[in-house]
Amino acid sequence: MAAGDLHIRRNALETTVLPNAGSNLDVTWDTEVTNQGGSIDYSAGNFQLDIGIYLVMYSEKFDTTDVTNNERIEVQGEIHESGVGVVGGYGQDFIRKSSGQQECIISGSMILEVTSNNTDYFIRFYRTDNSTSGTVNRVPGTGGLQILQLDSAHNFGLYSTGASEATSGTAIRTLNLSINDRQDTGFSRTGDVITVSNAGRYVMTYSLDISQAATGREDIVGFIERNSTTPVVGSYGYCYLRGADGTQDGAITWVGIVDVAANDTFRVRWSVPTNATVTAAAGGTLQMWQLPVAADSAIMEATTGNYNAAGDFTFDTLPHIDIDSFTATAAASNIDLDQPDYALSFATFSQAAPDSVQRGYPEVRLRLDNTNINYAGAGVYHRNSGGSGIVAVNVAGIIESPNPTGSIEVNITPEGAGGTMNNDSAQFGVISLVSIFGSYTFPPAVSTFNDFQWGQVNRVITGANFGALQGTGKVEIWSDQVGTIKTVQTIDSWSDTSIQIDTVRGSLPDDINVYLVVTIDGGQESTPFIVSVGVPGQDTVIAALAPDHAWSFNNTFADTGFQDTRDAFITAGSPTFAAVPLSRGRTHSLRINAQSQRVEFANSNWTNAQTETARTMGGKIMISQVQDSFVCFYEEGGGVNNLAFFMGMGGILIAQFADTGDDNVHAYSDFKLAPNRVYDIRFRFDYNGRGLFESFVDGVLMSSTFGNPFTSTDLDAHSGDPGWGDASGTLEVFGTDILFPAAVISYYQDWDTYTREVTDTELRVELFEKSVIPEYIISSGTQAAMQAQVSVYENTIQGNHSCTFKIEGCTDGDFSLEFPNITFDAFTSIQIQYTGNDILSAKNLNGSNLIDSKISTPYGGTVNIIEAIDTTITGIPTGAEYRLYVNDPTPGVIGTVELLGAESKADANDLIYSDEYTADTDVSLQVLADGFEEFNLDFTLLSTPQEIIVELDIELNA
Amino acid sequence: VAYGDNTLGASHRWSFNNVLTDSIGALTLANTGGAFVTTPSTRDATHCYQTNGRDDLAVVATTTDTGSAGFSQYAFHGWFMTDSIQGPPTLIYKQGGDTSGFALFLWGGNAVMLQVKDINGNNNIQIFSDIKLTTNRWYNFFVRYSGSGFNNEVELYIDALKQTSNKDGVTPGAASMTAHTGNHNFGENGTTGTDVSVGSSAGVLVKAPVNGFWSEWWTWEGSVADAITQTQIDNDLVGAGATPEVTITAGTQAAMQAQLDTYIGTTRGDEPLCFLVEEVTGGGNLNLTADNITFNSRASIHVRYEGTGTLNWTNENGSDAVRINGNVIIINPTTATFTNLITGGEFRLYEDDGIGLPFGTELGGIEALTGTTFQYDHSGASLGFIIQHMAAGYEEIILRRTLSSSNQTFTLNPQVDTNI
């Protein structure tokens, strides 16, 4: 065992159900992030630790899609030693099931002193609420456990309480620390006050296990007080007790850096500002680790800012920085590393004054190089009503940065209601573990590898720690994060920071996200690096447009947009996810089975909660039958102001903009939408642009509107939870209130919303063309092989499709395909989608009706439609040899370029020569038939169809 | 004959021509809020009925031959116009109620839906218009119910064109429609819960169109309803009632051609009837040539002839008349070109009577070709024909071919006669 060893594991795939109260969930962590030193063993959820002292940090996210009765759920977290909870490291968080607050993150930290070798530790989560409806599940990719072995030679002061204690009124009380769990040089305790004799920087953590008997809404707040007068900036911890549904238990845990002057004193203060009696169980802790002199750290602080706004938080000041390991400036969001490092990082936001946010939930995550750390997060529920509004959130993590210039930030995603949460006391601290424990062996890390195609050559991977020589190293592409399917790639060249490969598909899929993994000589693997192969996946395409909210409905209600998260949830009936994908790469869509069913999301500032001047909204729909009623697909607002999509009159789609007293506009589809056909439907407007409300079907602007142009200046706020299906009450339609049931059976996929006018190209190419599921795929191959695939559909009449043919690139480069008598439905949106990069010449033969406006080339290729002119040749008998040449003026030569011909004509049918007309072309026809004289005829291929009549003379000299 | 004088045996007729009375039966309408206006409507009418408020309507109870006793064969028709797109759902016409009856809804950008409910049969037949109604443009609606003992079909025609889009078929599924006493309504003033439901949803508050206009609504009950033919719908219900955009008044052929020539280079509008051509002086056939006169794609009748003979209407120079009413033949000049002929040879084209020699009527030809090609202009009608080409020193060519509506080129292959 060695100081500095660390082991980080995370939950990549597990969605385990957290059982109702009375049972526990002792979690496993399926994926190793790093295991430096190799001394901290892990097996089936248990970490086996030897004698020593450790910093332990955990977090896990849970969510529920159930909204029954708006119930509350309360989840507790504990560190267990061989099945018994240890003192300290308590965690708790809360789900309200309302306003989109469907998730919680439980995090805890502590300094753990292990006194026996081979001691097992695991993390236990459990519920203490009495809600029973729905399930609460782990959210894969959002939690993990981090264990860092500290140096026992360092100085520690570890203290705890020996008895429970309770608040009285709103008075702030001091945690009654009475037990010295460990007290090294430089620490002393007098009653509940700890004196630190040596100046320097210290990691401190405190934790309280809280409960109440009453059922009120209570904010429980803790902080570290310096010299019995001053709260340490950014040292606030918090938990919320609701009381209802049995949510009467909580915990406060905080961990961070404190810059200490010699002989500063510290104590933990805690209170219930909402004036209730709340009890802290025995076992409350305050723990301190004196960082050695060599330890480099940086600390940023802030007393302003909104920590319920999406994005990286910007701090105000930089009170400390060691420039050997860090680069940072005040009034910035980032602390940059100056070397490959493991950065022990903490961040806290807190507010001391109530605000107006109702059911807010900022999710806070550390971030490296603009990528969230997926094993360390925290969140906090906030409600202004009933509680005081005093809130704090604290996140901690060890960030692995093989990159010598890694940049660390603190990122916020508002998961619940929007609105400002004013920060009063924030801290962001980073400690260099390299500066404390010396160099680590960093794993290989991929930093860039662009989206690619199978079979491409000379693709470059950049990163770090690949090693100078390949040795037994390899590059693989995995189908998922755990490598269910793996294909080894062909290595062209290898260096410590760059690898060049030729891509090999093997049995991996196309047009999907895959994972690149570099294994270096000796067997160490890089973290799987996500990358898109083939055409970019739907998530990638949509994310590039930065929607405010985005619901794929791909077996999930999650919102993956860029603003306050608004996960959808069922509010009426039992809509389901069906294995009926409406977009490329999806497996499921939302299915509404009855007119009364509905799925909602909470009001949002990016949809309906405030005045709007610009907007685009929509997604994919499909109906299974002609609707007999006037039905609703989507609406937001209600009886006064609203935006909606209706359908009636046999399939007419109606986009509605209703701002009573101002603008009322309808935009109608130019045709009836057919059952069992996927459509991409959108509306958009911009008061500061063209001032029109428009609708699009499959990315095509619909021509018919009523009420345009706008005459007002904006669309008023229109509260009333937005959602899909039954409109849940009347919607005003040009002054008349009407009830709109859900379309049945209706399917929904990839709905997203933007507070801007999405452009025509984005609507057509990005949102529609790149999403379509083709009826047929002409797979990549030689021109001949691809022609054979097309010819299967000769003499067919194709139905009404989003996209009839997807044609992949040809291995021959530029190529031609003939479409022999293939008739496309007039309402098909895309006849051909070409996904290659070269030029495809698509020829209309024998009545095929390819047209330019229905060709899609979203990835850069070119399709030229060739209109063939038919020349019919009649009168050639079965068995005759015939040749049609380009006329050659050379004496004695009929022709050398053959346009049409056969050694023996197979039947008595007319011959048809069909090709593009470019200019009048002189040709020569030669026919040789037994019993007839040789026939030769010169004529001209014209721009119009013509008939060539062949009458053979009987060979009299035979 | 005035339009209203030939009702094809209708049981009831509300002309709305400044009266609410039923000029055949005794079902006088009661007015709520509506008014008569002089807005041009059907031929021969001076007034039509208008709703200019959401609760306006003309109403009368059904009687035994319009539904109160049920029926197995029934039809109604009438003319309707609106001057704006209707924002909320509206009702052009209904009779009966939620359990049995007819309703013509107008919504979705002025699309039309016929809903037929019958508690004893197929409870909810819906037929949808293929078009959205143009504002300020009259349309004729013809609706027919024929029970399972007869044609077993519900039909909706708009300007005599049968609408084919429907939900789950148009079969009534019962021998007769259940009696329904709900009023005949032109317009509507319903309230939520008392309205005619749209399909299975009772929550749609349907009101009168604003502004809606009605003219000449008739009903038929019994076998006369099923006896109305497509030709009668074309000519007697729509063509005869439509107010024309242009009337070519009676005169000599030359005079009528001169009238038509005033429209050279124009595009006729989205109208129920574009050209009404009266009878040529002396009767008989009339030949008119349209020079670069094109028609809005949504116009219902391009040309109607009211003479006793045939109007031969030639589309020249891009003219595109095609939708005719009455005895009209459309001629679209088309050229067939024959190449690789023998100069000096004889060339003949005959109508193919299917018999052979003697050939049918000669279509064209020349005794002695001056070049190697021959062109034949024709109406564009599909026609079987025979090519005959004879030239000294060459074998005779006789071929059967078919003329089409497109220009055609035929390259022949005269063979030297080796038996000379």
PDB file of C-alpha atoms in Angstrom, chain A residues 462-548:
ATOM      1  CA  THR A 462      -4.364  12.282 -31.083  1.00  0.00           C
ATOM      2  CA  GLY A 463      -3.938  12.043 -27.346  1.00  0.00           C
ATOM      3  CA  ALA A 464      -1.358  11.304 -24.717  1.00  0.00           C
ATOM      4  CA  ASN A 465       0.529   8.431 -23.135  1.00  0.00           C
ATOM      5  CA  PHE A 466       0.278   6.032 -26.035  1.00  0.00           C
ATOM      6  CA  GLY A 467       3.973   5.219 -25.605  1.00  0.00           C
ATOM      7  CA  ALA A 468       6.666   5.747 -28.172  1.00  0.00           C
ATOM      8  CA  LEU A 469       6.385   2.204 -29.499  1.00  0.00           C
ATOM      9  CA  GLN A 470       3.342   0.167 -30.289  1.00  0.00           C
ATOM     10  CA  GLY A 471       4.656  -3.125 -28.935  1.00  0.00           C
ATOM     11  CA  THR A 472       1.558  -5.134 -28.132  1.00  0.00           C
ATOM     12  CA  GLY A 473      -0.537  -2.006 -28.296  1.00  0.00           C
ATOM     13  CA  LYS A 474      -3.647  -1.903 -30.417  1.00  0.00           C
ATOM     14  CA  VAL A 475      -6.586   0.259 -31.343  1.00  0.00           C
ATOM     15  CA  GLU A 476     -10.083  -1.115 -31.135  1.00  0.00           C
ATOM     16  CA  ILE A 477     -13.494   0.220 -31.899  1.00  0.00           C
ATOM     17  CA  TRP A 478     -16.186  -0.922 -29.529  1.00  0.00           C
ATOM     18  CA  SER A 479     -19.912  -1.086 -30.049  1.00  0.00           C
ATOM     19  CA  ASP A 480     -20.553   0.300 -26.560  1.00  0.00           C
ATOM     20  CA  GLN A 481     -18.734   1.483 -23.492  1.00  0.00           C
ATOM     21  CA  VAL A 482     -18.049  -2.027 -22.280  1.00  0.00           C
ATOM     22  CA  GLY A 483     -17.004  -3.464 -25.621  1.00  0.00           C
ATOM     23  CA  THR A 484     -19.761  -5.941 -26.357  1.00  0.00           C
ATOM     24  CA  ILE A 485     -18.450  -6.057 -29.926  1.00  0.00           C
ATOM     25  CA  LYS A 486     -14.824  -5.124 -30.612  1.00  0.00           C
ATOM     26  CA  THR A 487     -12.944  -4.772 -33.875  1.00  0.00           C
ATOM     27  CA  VAL A 488      -9.192  -4.259 -34.040  1.00  0.00           C
ATOM     28  CA  GLN A 489      -8.155  -1.458 -36.370  1.00  0.00           C
ATOM     29  CA  THR A 490      -5.216  -1.445 -38.763  1.00  0.00           C
ATOM     30  CA  ILE A 491      -2.290   0.574 -37.429  1.00  0.00           C
ATOM     31  CA  ASP A 492      -0.334   2.698 -39.902  1.00  0.00           C
ATOM     32  CA  SER A 493       1.903   4.476 -37.412  1.00  0.00           C
ATOM     33  CA  TRP A 494       2.265   4.911 -33.655  1.00  0.00           C
ATOM     34  CA  SER A 495       3.760   7.549 -31.392  1.00  0.00           C
ATOM     35  CA  ASP A 496       3.237   8.716 -27.834  1.00  0.00           C
ATOM     36  CA  THR A 497       0.708  11.380 -28.869  1.00  0.00           C
ATOM     37  CA  SER A 498      -0.588  10.212 -32.225  1.00  0.00           C
ATOM     38  CA  ILE A 499      -1.750   7.026 -33.911  1.00  0.00           C
ATOM     39  CA  GLN A 500      -2.754   6.658 -37.544  1.00  0.00           C
ATOM     40  CA  ILE A 501      -5.194   3.917 -38.468  1.00  0.00           C
ATOM     41  CA  ASP A 502      -7.202   2.509 -41.358  1.00  0.00           C
ATOM     42  CA  THR A 503     -10.706   1.813 -40.102  1.00  0.00           C
ATOM     43  CA  VAL A 504     -12.055  -1.736 -40.128  1.00  0.00           C
ATOM     44  CA  ARG A 505     -15.730  -2.471 -39.600  1.00  0.00           C
ATOM     45  CA  GLY A 506     -15.804  -6.150 -38.728  1.00  0.00           C
ATOM     46  CA  SER A 507     -19.244  -6.866 -37.318  1.00  0.00           C
ATOM     47  CA  LEU A 508     -19.759  -3.408 -35.902  1.00  0.00           C
ATOM     48  CA  PRO A 509     -22.807  -1.377 -36.961  1.00  0.00           C
ATOM     49  CA  ASP A 510     -22.838   1.673 -39.222  1.00  0.00           C
ATOM     50  CA  ASP A 511     -24.419   5.086 -38.804  1.00  0.00           C
ATOM     51  CA  ILE A 512     -24.149   5.068 -35.047  1.00  0.00           C
ATOM     52  CA  ASN A 513     -21.974   6.182 -32.156  1.00  0.00           C
ATOM     53  CA  VAL A 514     -19.133   3.797 -31.333  1.00  0.00           C
ATOM     54  CA  TYR A 515     -16.196   3.938 -28.920  1.00  0.00           C
ATOM     55  CA  LEU A 516     -12.514   4.128 -29.733  1.00  0.00           C
ATOM     56  CA  VAL A 517     -10.161   2.461 -27.252  1.00  0.00           C
ATOM     57  CA  VAL A 518      -6.353   2.557 -27.342  1.00  0.00           C
ATOM     58  CA  THR A 519      -4.574  -0.243 -25.524  1.00  0.00           C
ATOM     59  CA  ILE A 520      -0.912   0.507 -24.968  1.00  0.00           C
ATOM     60  CA  ASP A 521       1.990  -1.882 -24.693  1.00  0.00           C
ATOM     61  CA  GLY A 522       1.469  -3.633 -21.401  1.00  0.00           C
ATOM     62  CA  GLY A 523      -2.294  -3.756 -21.693  1.00  0.00           C
ATOM     63  CA  GLN A 524      -3.552  -0.512 -20.207  1.00  0.00           C
ATOM     64  CA  GLU A 525      -6.678   0.771 -21.940  1.00  0.00           C
ATOM     65  CA  SER A 526      -7.826   4.315 -22.545  1.00  0.00           C
ATOM     66  CA  THR A 527     -11.243   5.431 -21.495  1.00  0.00           C
ATOM     67  CA  PRO A 528     -13.636   4.675 -24.373  1.00  0.00           C
ATOM     68  CA  PHE A 529     -13.832   7.733 -26.624  1.00  0.00           C
ATOM     69  CA  ILE A 530     -17.200   8.237 -28.234  1.00  0.00           C
ATOM     70  CA  VAL A 531     -17.229   8.947 -31.948  1.00  0.00           C
ATOM     71  CA  SER A 532     -19.747   8.748 -34.758  1.00  0.00           C
ATOM     72  CA  VAL A 533     -19.276   6.337 -37.627  1.00  0.00           C
ATOM     73  CA  GLY A 534     -21.049   6.631 -40.932  1.00  0.00           C
ATOM     74  CA  VAL A 535     -23.545   9.374 -40.932  1.00  0.00           C
ATOM     75  CA  PRO A 536     -23.709  11.146 -37.577  1.00  0.00           C
ATOM     76  CA  GLY A 537     -26.250   9.824 -35.128  1.00  0.00           C
ATOM     77  CA  GLN A 538     -29.472  11.616 -34.397  1.00  0.00           C
ATOM     78  CA  ASP A 539     -28.246  12.869 -31.054  1.00  0.00           C
ATOM     79  CA  THR A 540     -25.179  14.373 -32.681  1.00  0.00           C
ATOM     80  CA  VAL A 541     -27.164  16.036 -35.424  1.00  0.00           C
ATOM     81  CA  ILE A 542     -29.697  17.519 -33.046  1.00  0.00           C
ATOM     82  CA  ALA A 543     -27.125  18.611 -30.485  1.00  0.00           C
ATOM     83  CA  ALA A 544     -25.310  20.555 -33.170  1.00  0.00           C
ATOM     84  CA  LEU A 545     -28.371  22.757 -33.473  1.00  0.00           C
ATOM     85  CA  ALA A 546     -28.330  23.410 -29.707  1.00  0.00           C
ATOM     86  CA  PRO A 547     -32.032  22.972 -28.958  1.00  0.00           C
ATOM     87  CA  ASP A 548     -33.263  24.444 -25.703  1.00  0.00           C
TER      88      ASP A 548
END
